[in-house]
Amino acid sequence: MALYKFDPLKFFAGYEHIKYANPNSPLSAGFSDIGGYVLAFVSNTGFPNPKTVGVYWTGVRYTVIHNLDLTAAYYGVHQNSFGTGTQAGCSTSAHTTCSGRLEAFSFDADYRFNAHFDAYIGAMYSGVHDGLASGYIDTTNINPTVGVRYKF
């Protein structure tokens, strides 16, 4: 994650790499886990092909005046195709194991009345595509928000 300040602008960006794979040391049913929990059912073969997910984001915050910040940001998620058999290498929304992506854009305005009280307004547009859209009725969404906040 990175944050760069060039008053009145702040730029930020980040990336996360997540990999799901079968365990190198498989567990058996009846294994006693941390806290004394007993694992009654165990799956050691959930990912015959590793699932890789990349999560990334970037944005900019602009301080218009001392008490008012405007922020615009972009968020993304990319998943590889990790299916087997007929699902291997797919890039459609037919299966959750197909490659896919999520994209989101947001904008907000935040006005600080004092150190403890502020008001904000914003919106986010998001869309899912291909494998990440599997099971969705609506693949796009717009979420507006408005509110006030008191911080202790």
CSV table of N, CA, C and O in Angstrom, one decimal, residues 9-139:
chain,number,residue,atom,x,y,z
A,9,LEU,N,-3.2,17.6,-2.6
A,9,LEU,CA,-3.6,16.2,-3.1
A,9,LEU,C,-3.0,15.1,-2.3
A,9,LEU,O,-1.8,15.3,-1.9
A,10,LYS,N,-3.7,14.0,-2.2
A,10,LYS,CA,-3.1,12.8,-1.6
A,10,LYS,C,-3.5,11.7,-2.6
A,10,LYS,O,-4.6,11.5,-2.9
A,11,PHE,N,-2.5,10.9,-3.0
A,11,PHE,CA,-2.7,9.8,-3.9
A,11,PHE,C,-2.5,8.5,-3.1
A,11,PHE,O,-1.5,8.4,-2.3
A,12,PHE,N,-3.3,7.5,-3.3
A,12,PHE,CA,-3.1,6.2,-2.6
A,12,PHE,C,-3.3,5.1,-3.6
A,12,PHE,O,-4.1,5.2,-4.6
A,13,ALA,N,-2.7,4.0,-3.3
A,13,ALA,CA,-2.8,2.8,-4.1
A,13,ALA,C,-2.4,1.6,-3.3
A,13,ALA,O,-1.7,1.7,-2.3
A,14,GLY,N,-2.9,0.4,-3.7
A,14,GLY,CA,-2.6,-0.8,-3.0
A,14,GLY,C,-2.9,-2.0,-3.8
A,14,GLY,O,-3.6,-2.0,-4.8
A,15,TYR,N,-2.3,-3.1,-3.4
A,15,TYR,CA,-2.5,-4.4,-4.1
A,15,TYR,C,-2.4,-5.5,-3.1
A,15,TYR,O,-1.6,-5.5,-2.2
A,16,GLU,N,-3.2,-6.5,-3.3
A,16,GLU,CA,-3.2,-7.7,-2.5
A,16,GLU,C,-3.3,-9.0,-3.4
A,16,GLU,O,-4.1,-9.0,-4.3
A,17,HIS,N,-2.4,-9.9,-3.1
A,17,HIS,CA,-2.3,-11.2,-3.9
A,17,HIS,C,-2.7,-12.3,-3.0
A,17,HIS,O,-2.1,-12.5,-2.0
A,18,ILE,N,-3.8,-13.0,-3.4
A,18,ILE,CA,-4.4,-14.1,-2.5
A,18,ILE,C,-4.3,-15.4,-3.3
A,18,ILE,O,-4.8,-15.4,-4.5
A,19,LYS,N,-3.8,-16.4,-2.7
A,19,LYS,CA,-3.8,-17.7,-3.4
A,19,LYS,C,-4.4,-18.8,-2.6
A,19,LYS,O,-4.0,-19.0,-1.4
A,20,TYR,N,-5.4,-19.5,-3.2
A,20,TYR,CA,-6.0,-20.6,-2.5
A,20,TYR,C,-5.5,-21.9,-3.1
A,20,TYR,O,-5.5,-22.0,-4.4
A,21,ALA,N,-5.1,-22.8,-2.3
A,21,ALA,CA,-4.6,-24.1,-2.8
A,21,ALA,C,-4.8,-25.2,-1.8
A,21,ALA,O,-5.1,-24.9,-0.6
A,22,ASN,N,-4.7,-26.4,-2.3
A,22,ASN,CA,-4.9,-27.6,-1.4
A,22,ASN,C,-3.8,-27.6,-0.4
A,22,ASN,O,-2.6,-27.2,-0.7
A,23,PRO,N,-4.0,-28.0,0.9
A,23,PRO,CA,-2.9,-28.0,1.9
A,23,PRO,C,-1.8,-29.0,1.6
A,23,PRO,O,-2.0,-30.0,1.0
A,24,ASN,N,-0.6,-28.6,2.0
A,24,ASN,CA,0.6,-29.4,1.9
A,24,ASN,C,0.5,-30.5,3.0
A,24,ASN,O,1.1,-31.6,2.8
A,25,SER,N,-0.1,-30.2,4.1
A,25,SER,CA,-0.2,-31.2,5.2
A,25,SER,C,-1.7,-31.4,5.4
A,25,SER,O,-2.3,-30.7,6.2
A,26,PRO,N,-2.3,-32.3,4.7
A,26,PRO,CA,-3.8,-32.6,4.9
A,26,PRO,C,-4.2,-32.9,6.3
A,26,PRO,O,-3.4,-33.5,7.0
A,27,LEU,N,-5.4,-32.5,6.7
A,27,LEU,CA,-6.0,-32.8,8.0
A,27,LEU,C,-7.0,-33.9,7.8
A,27,LEU,O,-7.6,-34.1,6.7
A,28,SER,N,-7.2,-34.7,8.8
A,28,SER,CA,-8.2,-35.8,8.8
A,28,SER,C,-9.4,-35.4,9.6
A,28,SER,O,-9.3,-34.5,10.5
A,29,ALA,N,-10.5,-36.0,9.3
A,29,ALA,CA,-11.7,-35.8,10.1
A,29,ALA,C,-11.5,-36.1,11.6
A,29,ALA,O,-10.8,-37.1,11.9
A,30,GLY,N,-11.9,-35.3,12.5
A,30,GLY,CA,-11.7,-35.6,13.9
A,30,GLY,C,-10.5,-34.8,14.5
A,30,GLY,O,-10.2,-34.9,15.6
A,31,PHE,N,-9.8,-34.0,13.6
A,31,PHE,CA,-8.7,-33.2,14.0
A,31,PHE,C,-9.1,-32.2,15.1
A,31,PHE,O,-10.1,-31.5,14.9
A,32,SER,N,-8.4,-32.0,16.1
A,32,SER,CA,-8.7,-31.1,17.2
A,32,SER,C,-7.9,-29.8,16.9
A,32,SER,O,-6.7,-29.8,16.9
A,33,ASP,N,-8.6,-28.7,16.6
A,33,ASP,CA,-8.1,-27.4,16.2
A,33,ASP,C,-7.8,-26.5,17.4
A,33,ASP,O,-8.1,-26.9,18.5
A,34,ILE,N,-7.3,-25.3,17.1
A,34,ILE,CA,-7.1,-24.3,18.2
A,34,ILE,C,-8.4,-24.1,18.9
A,34,ILE,O,-9.4,-23.9,18.4
A,35,GLY,N,-8.3,-24.0,20.3
A,35,GLY,CA,-9.4,-23.8,21.1
A,35,GLY,C,-10.2,-25.1,21.4
A,35,GLY,O,-11.3,-25.0,22.0
A,36,GLY,N,-9.7,-26.2,21.0
A,36,GLY,CA,-10.4,-27.5,21.2
A,36,GLY,C,-11.5,-27.8,20.3
A,36,GLY,O,-12.3,-28.8,20.5
A,37,TYR,N,-11.7,-27.1,19.2
A,37,TYR,CA,-12.7,-27.4,18.2
A,37,TYR,C,-12.3,-28.6,17.4
A,37,TYR,O,-11.2,-28.8,17.0
A,38,VAL,N,-13.3,-29.5,17.2
A,38,VAL,CA,-13.0,-30.7,16.5
A,38,VAL,C,-13.6,-30.6,15.1
A,38,VAL,O,-14.7,-30.2,14.9
A,39,LEU,N,-12.7,-30.8,14.1
A,39,LEU,CA,-13.2,-30.7,12.7
A,39,LEU,C,-13.8,-32.0,12.3
A,39,LEU,O,-13.1,-33.0,12.0
A,40,ALA,N,-15.1,-32.0,12.2
A,40,ALA,CA,-15.8,-33.2,11.8
A,40,ALA,C,-15.8,-33.6,10.3
A,40,ALA,O,-15.7,-34.7,10.0
A,41,PHE,N,-15.8,-32.5,9.5
A,41,PHE,CA,-15.7,-32.7,8.1
A,41,PHE,C,-14.6,-31.9,7.5
A,41,PHE,O,-14.5,-30.7,7.8
A,42,VAL,N,-13.7,-32.5,6.8
A,42,VAL,CA,-12.5,-31.8,6.2
A,42,VAL,C,-12.4,-32.1,4.7
A,42,VAL,O,-12.6,-33.2,4.3
A,43,SER,N,-12.2,-31.0,4.0
A,43,SER,CA,-11.9,-31.1,2.5
A,43,SER,C,-10.5,-30.7,2.3
A,43,SER,O,-10.2,-29.5,2.5
A,44,ASN,N,-9.7,-31.6,1.8
A,44,ASN,CA,-8.3,-31.3,1.5
A,44,ASN,C,-8.1,-31.1,0.0
A,44,ASN,O,-7.0,-31.0,-0.5
A,45,THR,N,-9.2,-31.2,-0.8
A,45,THR,CA,-9.1,-31.3,-2.3
A,45,THR,C,-10.0,-30.2,-2.9
A,45,THR,O,-10.4,-30.4,-4.0
A,46,GLY,N,-10.2,-29.1,-2.2
A,46,GLY,CA,-11.1,-28.1,-2.8
A,46,GLY,C,-10.5,-27.3,-4.0
A,46,GLY,O,-11.3,-26.7,-4.7
A,47,PHE,N,-9.2,-27.3,-4.1
A,47,PHE,CA,-8.6,-26.6,-5.2
A,47,PHE,C,-7.6,-27.4,-5.9
A,47,PHE,O,-6.4,-27.3,-5.7
A,48,PRO,N,-8.1,-28.3,-6.8
A,48,PRO,CA,-7.1,-29.1,-7.6
A,48,PRO,C,-6.2,-28.2,-8.5
A,48,PRO,O,-5.1,-28.5,-8.7
A,49,ASN,N,-6.7,-27.0,-8.9
A,49,ASN,CA,-5.9,-26.0,-9.6
A,49,ASN,C,-6.0,-24.8,-8.6
A,49,ASN,O,-7.1,-24.4,-8.1
A,50,PRO,N,-4.9,-24.1,-8.3
A,50,PRO,CA,-4.9,-23.0,-7.4
A,50,PRO,C,-5.8,-21.9,-7.9
A,50,PRO,O,-5.8,-21.6,-9.1
A,51,LYS,N,-6.5,-21.2,-7.0
A,51,LYS,CA,-7.3,-20.1,-7.3
A,51,LYS,C,-6.5,-18.8,-6.9
A,51,LYS,O,-6.0,-18.8,-5.7
A,52,THR,N,-6.3,-17.9,-7.8
A,52,THR,CA,-5.5,-16.7,-7.5
A,52,THR,C,-6.4,-15.5,-7.7
A,52,THR,O,-7.1,-15.4,-8.7
A,53,VAL,N,-6.4,-14.7,-6.7
A,53,VAL,CA,-7.2,-13.4,-6.7
A,53,VAL,C,-6.3,-12.2,-6.5
A,53,VAL,O,-5.5,-12.2,-5.5
A,54,GLY,N,-6.4,-11.3,-7.3
A,54,GLY,CA,-5.7,-10.0,-7.2
A,54,GLY,C,-6.7,-8.9,-6.8
A,54,GLY,O,-7.7,-8.7,-7.5
A,55,VAL,N,-6.4,-8.2,-5.7
A,55,VAL,CA,-7.3,-7.1,-5.3
A,55,VAL,C,-6.4,-5.8,-5.4
A,55,VAL,O,-5.3,-5.8,-4.8
A,56,TYR,N,-6.9,-4.8,-6.1
A,56,TYR,CA,-6.1,-3.6,-6.2
A,56,TYR,C,-7.0,-2.3,-6.1
A,56,TYR,O,-8.2,-2.4,-6.4
A,57,TRP,N,-6.5,-1.2,-5.7
A,57,TRP,CA,-7.2,0.0,-5.6
A,57,TRP,C,-6.3,1.2,-5.8
A,57,TRP,O,-5.1,1.1,-5.5
A,58,THR,N,-6.9,2.3,-6.2
A,58,THR,CA,-6.1,3.5,-6.3
A,58,THR,C,-7.1,4.7,-6.2
A,58,THR,O,-8.3,4.5,-6.5
A,59,GLY,N,-6.6,5.8,-5.8
A,59,GLY,CA,-7.5,7.0,-5.7
A,59,GLY,C,-6.7,8.3,-5.4
A,59,GLY,O,-5.5,8.3,-5.2
A,60,VAL,N,-7.5,9.3,-5.3
A,60,VAL,CA,-6.9,10.6,-5.0
A,60,VAL,C,-7.9,11.4,-4.1
A,60,VAL,O,-9.1,11.3,-4.3
A,61,ARG,N,-7.4,12.1,-3.1
A,61,ARG,CA,-8.1,12.9,-2.2
A,61,ARG,C,-7.7,14.4,-2.5
A,61,ARG,O,-6.5,14.6,-2.4
A,62,TYR,N,-8.6,15.3,-2.7
A,62,TYR,CA,-8.3,16.7,-2.9
A,62,TYR,C,-8.9,17.5,-1.8
A,62,TYR,O,-10.2,17.4,-1.6
A,63,THR,N,-8.1,18.3,-1.1
A,63,THR,CA,-8.6,19.2,-0.1
A,63,THR,C,-9.0,20.5,-0.7
A,63,THR,O,-8.1,21.3,-1.0
A,64,VAL,N,-10.3,20.7,-0.9
A,64,VAL,CA,-10.8,21.9,-1.5
A,64,VAL,C,-10.5,23.2,-0.6
A,64,VAL,O,-9.9,24.1,-1.1
A,65,ILE,N,-11.0,23.1,0.6
A,65,ILE,CA,-10.7,24.0,1.6
A,65,ILE,C,-10.3,23.2,2.9
A,65,ILE,O,-10.5,22.0,2.9
A,66,HIS,N,-9.9,23.9,3.9
A,66,HIS,CA,-9.4,23.2,5.1
A,66,HIS,C,-10.4,22.1,5.6
A,66,HIS,O,-10.0,21.1,6.1
A,67,ASN,N,-11.7,22.3,5.5
A,67,ASN,CA,-12.7,21.4,6.1
A,67,ASN,C,-13.4,20.5,5.1
A,67,ASN,O,-14.2,19.7,5.5
A,68,LEU,N,-13.0,20.6,3.8
A,68,LEU,CA,-13.7,19.9,2.8
A,68,LEU,C,-12.8,19.0,1.9
A,68,LEU,O,-11.9,19.6,1.3
A,69,ASP,N,-13.0,17.7,1.9
A,69,ASP,CA,-12.2,16.8,1.1
A,69,ASP,C,-13.1,16.2,0.0
A,69,ASP,O,-14.2,15.7,0.3
A,70,LEU,N,-12.6,16.0,-1.2
A,70,LEU,CA,-13.2,15.3,-2.2
A,70,LEU,C,-12.4,14.1,-2.6
A,70,LEU,O,-11.1,14.2,-2.7
A,71,THR,N,-13.0,12.9,-2.7
A,71,THR,CA,-12.2,11.7,-3.0
A,71,THR,C,-12.8,10.9,-4.1
A,71,THR,O,-14.0,10.8,-4.2
A,72,ALA,N,-11.9,10.5,-5.0
A,72,ALA,CA,-12.4,9.6,-6.1
A,72,ALA,C,-11.4,8.4,-6.1
A,72,ALA,O,-10.2,8.5,-5.9
A,73,ALA,N,-12.0,7.2,-6.3
A,73,ALA,CA,-11.2,6.0,-6.2
A,73,ALA,C,-11.7,4.9,-7.2
A,73,ALA,O,-12.9,5.0,-7.7
A,74,TYR,N,-10.8,4.0,-7.5
A,74,TYR,CA,-11.1,2.9,-8.4
A,74,TYR,C,-10.6,1.6,-7.7
A,74,TYR,O,-9.6,1.6,-7.0
A,75,TYR,N,-11.5,0.6,-7.7
A,75,TYR,CA,-11.2,-0.7,-7.0
A,75,TYR,C,-11.4,-1.8,-8.0
A,75,TYR,O,-12.3,-1.7,-8.9
A,76,GLY,N,-10.5,-2.8,-8.0
A,76,GLY,CA,-10.7,-3.9,-8.9
A,76,GLY,C,-10.3,-5.2,-8.2
A,76,GLY,O,-9.5,-5.3,-7.3
A,77,VAL,N,-10.9,-6.3,-8.7
A,77,VAL,CA,-10.6,-7.7,-8.3
A,77,VAL,C,-10.5,-8.5,-9.6
A,77,VAL,O,-11.3,-8.4,-10.5
A,78,HIS,N,-9.5,-9.3,-9.7
A,78,HIS,CA,-9.4,-10.3,-10.8
A,78,HIS,C,-9.1,-11.7,-10.3
A,78,HIS,O,-8.3,-11.9,-9.4
A,79,GLN,N,-9.9,-12.6,-10.8
A,79,GLN,CA,-9.7,-14.0,-10.4
A,79,GLN,C,-9.4,-14.8,-11.7
A,79,GLN,O,-9.9,-14.6,-12.7
A,80,ASN,N,-8.4,-15.8,-11.5
A,80,ASN,CA,-8.1,-16.6,-12.6
A,80,ASN,C,-9.1,-17.8,-12.8
A,80,ASN,O,-10.0,-18.0,-11.9
A,81,SER,N,-9.0,-18.5,-13.9
A,81,SER,CA,-9.8,-19.7,-14.1
A,81,SER,C,-9.2,-20.8,-13.4
A,81,SER,O,-8.0,-21.2,-13.7
A,82,PHE,N,-9.9,-21.5,-12.4
A,82,PHE,CA,-9.3,-22.5,-11.7
A,82,PHE,C,-10.1,-23.8,-11.7
A,82,PHE,O,-9.8,-24.7,-10.9
A,83,GLY,N,-11.0,-23.9,-12.7
A,83,GLY,CA,-11.8,-25.1,-12.8
A,83,GLY,C,-11.1,-26.2,-13.5
A,83,GLY,O,-10.0,-26.1,-14.0
A,84,THR,N,-11.7,-27.4,-13.4
A,84,THR,CA,-11.1,-28.6,-14.1
A,84,THR,C,-12.2,-29.1,-15.1
A,84,THR,O,-13.3,-28.7,-15.1
A,85,GLY,N,-11.7,-30.0,-16.0
A,85,GLY,CA,-12.6,-30.6,-16.9
A,85,GLY,C,-13.2,-29.6,-17.9
A,85,GLY,O,-12.5,-28.8,-18.5
A,86,THR,N,-14.5,-29.6,-18.1
A,86,THR,CA,-15.1,-28.7,-19.0
A,86,THR,C,-15.1,-27.2,-18.5
A,86,THR,O,-15.3,-26.3,-19.3
A,87,GLN,N,-14.8,-27.0,-17.2
A,87,GLN,CA,-14.7,-25.7,-16.7
A,87,GLN,C,-13.3,-25.1,-16.8
A,87,GLN,O,-13.0,-23.9,-16.4
A,88,ALA,N,-12.3,-25.9,-17.2
A,88,ALA,CA,-10.9,-25.5,-17.3
A,88,ALA,C,-10.8,-24.4,-18.3
A,88,ALA,O,-11.2,-24.5,-19.5
A,89,GLY,N,-10.2,-23.3,-17.9
A,89,GLY,CA,-9.9,-22.2,-18.8
A,89,GLY,C,-11.1,-21.3,-19.2
A,89,GLY,O,-10.9,-20.5,-20.1
A,90,CYS,N,-12.2,-21.5,-18.6
A,90,CYS,CA,-13.4,-20.7,-19.0
A,90,CYS,C,-13.3,-19.3,-18.6
A,90,CYS,O,-12.6,-18.9,-17.6
A,91,SER,N,-14.0,-18.4,-19.3
A,91,SER,CA,-14.0,-17.0,-19.0
A,91,SER,C,-15.5,-16.4,-19.2
A,91,SER,O,-15.6,-15.4,-19.7
A,92,THR,N,-16.5,-17.2,-18.8
A,92,THR,CA,-17.8,-16.7,-18.9
A,92,THR,C,-18.4,-16.7,-17.5
A,92,THR,O,-17.8,-17.1,-16.5
A,93,SER,N,-19.7,-16.4,-17.4
A,93,SER,CA,-20.4,-16.3,-16.1
A,93,SER,C,-21.1,-17.7,-15.8
A,93,SER,O,-21.9,-17.8,-14.8
A,94,ALA,N,-20.8,-18.7,-16.6
A,94,ALA,CA,-21.5,-20.0,-16.4
A,94,ALA,C,-21.1,-20.7,-15.1
A,94,ALA,O,-21.9,-21.4,-14.5
A,95,HIS,N,-19.9,-20.5,-14.6
A,95,HIS,CA,-19.4,-21.1,-13.4
A,95,HIS,C,-18.6,-20.2,-12.5
A,95,HIS,O,-17.9,-19.3,-13.0
A,96,THR,N,-18.6,-20.4,-11.2
A,96,THR,CA,-17.8,-19.5,-10.3
A,96,THR,C,-16.3,-19.8,-10.5
A,96,THR,O,-15.5,-19.0,-10.0
A,97,THR,N,-16.0,-20.9,-11.1
A,97,THR,CA,-14.5,-21.3,-11.3
A,97,THR,C,-13.9,-20.6,-12.5
A,97,THR,O,-12.8,-20.8,-12.8
A,98,CYS,N,-14.8,-19.9,-13.3
A,98,CYS,CA,-14.3,-19.2,-14.5
A,98,CYS,C,-13.5,-17.9,-14.1
A,98,CYS,O,-13.8,-17.4,-13.0
A,99,SER,N,-12.6,-17.5,-14.9
A,99,SER,CA,-11.9,-16.2,-14.6
A,99,SER,C,-13.0,-15.1,-14.6
A,99,SER,O,-14.0,-15.2,-15.3
A,100,GLY,N,-12.7,-14.1,-13.9
A,100,GLY,CA,-13.7,-13.0,-13.8
A,100,GLY,C,-13.1,-11.8,-13.1
A,100,GLY,O,-11.9,-11.8,-12.6
A,101,ARG,N,-13.9,-10.7,-13.1
A,101,ARG,CA,-13.4,-9.5,-12.5
A,101,ARG,C,-14.5,-8.7,-11.9
A,101,ARG,O,-15.7,-8.8,-12.3
A,102,LEU,N,-14.1,-7.8,-11.0
A,102,LEU,CA,-15.0,-6.8,-10.4
A,102,LEU,C,-14.4,-5.5,-10.6
A,102,LEU,O,-13.1,-5.3,-10.4
A,103,GLU,N,-15.1,-4.5,-10.9
A,103,GLU,CA,-14.6,-3.1,-11.0
A,103,GLU,C,-15.6,-2.2,-10.3
A,103,GLU,O,-16.8,-2.4,-10.4
A,104,ALA,N,-15.0,-1.2,-9.6
A,104,ALA,CA,-15.9,-0.3,-8.8
A,104,ALA,C,-15.2,1.1,-8.9
A,104,ALA,O,-14.0,1.2,-8.9
A,105,PHE,N,-16.1,2.1,-9.0
A,105,PHE,CA,-15.6,3.5,-9.0
A,105,PHE,C,-16.4,4.2,-7.9
A,105,PHE,O,-17.6,4.0,-7.7
A,106,SER,N,-15.7,5.1,-7.1
A,106,SER,CA,-16.4,5.8,-6.1
A,106,SER,C,-16.0,7.3,-6.0
A,106,SER,O,-15.0,7.7,-6.5
A,107,PHE,N,-16.9,8.1,-5.5
A,107,PHE,CA,-16.7,9.5,-5.3
A,107,PHE,C,-17.4,9.9,-4.0
A,107,PHE,O,-18.5,9.5,-3.7
A,108,ASP,N,-16.7,10.7,-3.2
A,108,ASP,CA,-17.4,11.3,-2.0
A,108,ASP,C,-16.9,12.6,-1.6
A,108,ASP,O,-15.8,13.0,-2.1
A,109,ALA,N,-17.7,13.3,-0.9
A,109,ALA,CA,-17.3,14.7,-0.3
A,109,ALA,C,-17.5,14.6,1.2
A,109,ALA,O,-18.5,14.0,1.6
A,110,ASP,N,-16.5,15.0,1.9
A,110,ASP,CA,-16.6,15.0,3.4
A,110,ASP,C,-16.3,16.3,3.9
A,110,ASP,O,-15.2,16.9,3.7
A,111,TYR,N,-17.3,16.9,4.7
A,111,TYR,CA,-17.1,18.2,5.3
A,111,TYR,C,-17.0,18.1,6.8
A,111,TYR,O,-17.9,17.5,7.4
A,112,ARG,N,-15.9,18.6,7.4
A,112,ARG,CA,-15.7,18.5,8.8
A,112,ARG,C,-16.1,19.8,9.5
A,112,ARG,O,-15.5,20.8,9.2
A,113,PHE,N,-17.1,19.7,10.4
A,113,PHE,CA,-17.5,20.9,11.1
A,113,PHE,C,-16.5,21.2,12.2
A,113,PHE,O,-16.2,22.4,12.5
A,114,ASN,N,-16.0,20.2,12.8
A,114,ASN,CA,-14.9,20.3,13.9
A,114,ASN,C,-14.2,19.0,14.0
A,114,ASN,O,-14.4,18.1,13.1
A,115,ALA,N,-13.4,18.8,15.0
A,115,ALA,CA,-12.6,17.5,15.1
A,115,ALA,C,-13.4,16.3,15.3
A,115,ALA,O,-13.0,15.2,15.1
A,116,HIS,N,-14.7,16.5,15.8
A,116,HIS,CA,-15.5,15.3,16.1
A,116,HIS,C,-16.7,15.1,15.2
A,116,HIS,O,-17.3,14.0,15.3
A,117,PHE,N,-17.1,16.1,14.5
A,117,PHE,CA,-18.4,16.0,13.8
A,117,PHE,C,-18.2,16.3,12.3
A,117,PHE,O,-17.6,17.4,11.9
A,118,ASP,N,-18.7,15.5,11.4
A,118,ASP,CA,-18.6,15.7,10.0
A,118,ASP,C,-19.8,15.2,9.2
A,118,ASP,O,-20.6,14.4,9.8
A,119,ALA,N,-20.0,15.6,8.0
A,119,ALA,CA,-21.1,15.2,7.1
A,119,ALA,C,-20.5,14.7,5.8
A,119,ALA,O,-19.5,15.3,5.4
A,120,TYR,N,-21.1,13.7,5.2
A,120,TYR,CA,-20.5,13.2,4.0
A,120,TYR,C,-21.6,12.8,3.0
A,120,TYR,O,-22.8,12.6,3.4
A,121,ILE,N,-21.3,12.8,1.7
A,121,ILE,CA,-22.1,12.3,0.7
A,121,ILE,C,-21.3,11.6,-0.4
A,121,ILE,O,-20.1,12.0,-0.6
A,122,GLY,N,-21.8,10.6,-1.0
A,122,GLY,CA,-21.0,9.9,-1.9
A,122,GLY,C,-21.8,8.8,-2.7
A,122,GLY,O,-23.0,8.6,-2.5
A,123,ALA,N,-21.1,8.2,-3.6
A,123,ALA,CA,-21.7,7.1,-4.4
A,123,ALA,C,-20.6,6.2,-4.9
A,123,ALA,O,-19.5,6.6,-5.1
A,124,MET,N,-21.0,4.9,-5.1
A,124,MET,CA,-20.1,3.9,-5.7
A,124,MET,C,-20.9,3.2,-6.8
A,124,MET,O,-22.0,2.8,-6.6
A,125,TYR,N,-20.2,3.0,-7.9
A,125,TYR,CA,-20.7,2.1,-9.0
A,125,TYR,C,-19.9,0.9,-9.0
A,125,TYR,O,-18.6,1.0,-9.0
A,126,SER,N,-20.5,-0.3,-9.1
A,126,SER,CA,-19.7,-1.5,-9.2
A,126,SER,C,-20.3,-2.4,-10.2
A,126,SER,O,-21.5,-2.4,-10.5
A,127,GLY,N,-19.5,-3.2,-10.8
A,127,GLY,CA,-19.9,-4.2,-11.8
A,127,GLY,C,-19.1,-5.5,-11.7
A,127,GLY,O,-17.9,-5.4,-11.5
A,128,VAL,N,-19.7,-6.6,-11.9
A,128,VAL,CA,-19.0,-7.9,-11.9
A,128,VAL,C,-19.1,-8.5,-13.3
A,128,VAL,O,-20.1,-8.3,-14.0
A,129,HIS,N,-18.1,-9.2,-13.7
A,129,HIS,CA,-18.0,-9.8,-15.0
A,129,HIS,C,-17.5,-11.2,-15.0
A,129,HIS,O,-16.7,-11.6,-14.1
A,130,ASP,N,-18.0,-12.0,-15.9
A,130,ASP,CA,-17.5,-13.4,-16.1
A,130,ASP,C,-17.7,-14.2,-14.9
A,130,ASP,O,-18.8,-14.2,-14.3
A,131,GLY,N,-16.7,-15.0,-14.4
A,131,GLY,CA,-16.8,-15.9,-13.3
A,131,GLY,C,-17.2,-15.3,-12.0
A,131,GLY,O,-18.0,-15.9,-11.2
A,132,LEU,N,-16.8,-14.0,-11.7
A,132,LEU,CA,-17.3,-13.4,-10.5
A,132,LEU,C,-18.7,-13.0,-10.6
A,132,LEU,O,-19.4,-12.7,-9.6
A,133,ALA,N,-19.3,-12.9,-11.8
A,133,ALA,CA,-20.7,-12.6,-11.9
A,133,ALA,C,-21.7,-13.8,-11.9
A,133,ALA,O,-22.9,-13.7,-11.9
A,134,SER,N,-21.1,-15.0,-11.7
A,134,SER,CA,-21.9,-16.2,-11.7
A,134,SER,C,-22.8,-16.2,-10.5
A,134,SER,O,-22.4,-16.0,-9.4
A,135,GLY,N,-24.1,-16.3,-10.7
A,135,GLY,CA,-25.1,-16.3,-9.7
A,135,GLY,C,-25.7,-15.0,-9.4
A,135,GLY,O,-26.7,-14.9,-8.7
A,136,TYR,N,-25.2,-13.9,-10.0
A,136,TYR,CA,-25.8,-12.6,-9.8
A,136,TYR,C,-27.0,-12.4,-10.7
A,136,TYR,O,-27.0,-12.8,-11.9
A,137,ILE,N,-28.0,-11.8,-10.2
A,137,ILE,CA,-29.2,-11.4,-11.0
A,137,ILE,C,-28.9,-10.1,-11.7
A,137,ILE,O,-29.1,-10.0,-12.9
A,138,ASP,N,-28.4,-9.1,-10.9
A,138,ASP,CA,-27.9,-7.8,-11.5
A,138,ASP,C,-26.4,-7.7,-11.4
A,138,ASP,O,-25.9,-7.9,-10.3
A,139,THR,N,-25.7,-7.5,-12.5
A,139,THR,CA,-24.3,-7.5,-12.4
A,139,THR,C,-23.7,-6.1,-12.2
A,139,THR,O,-22.5,-5.9,-12.1
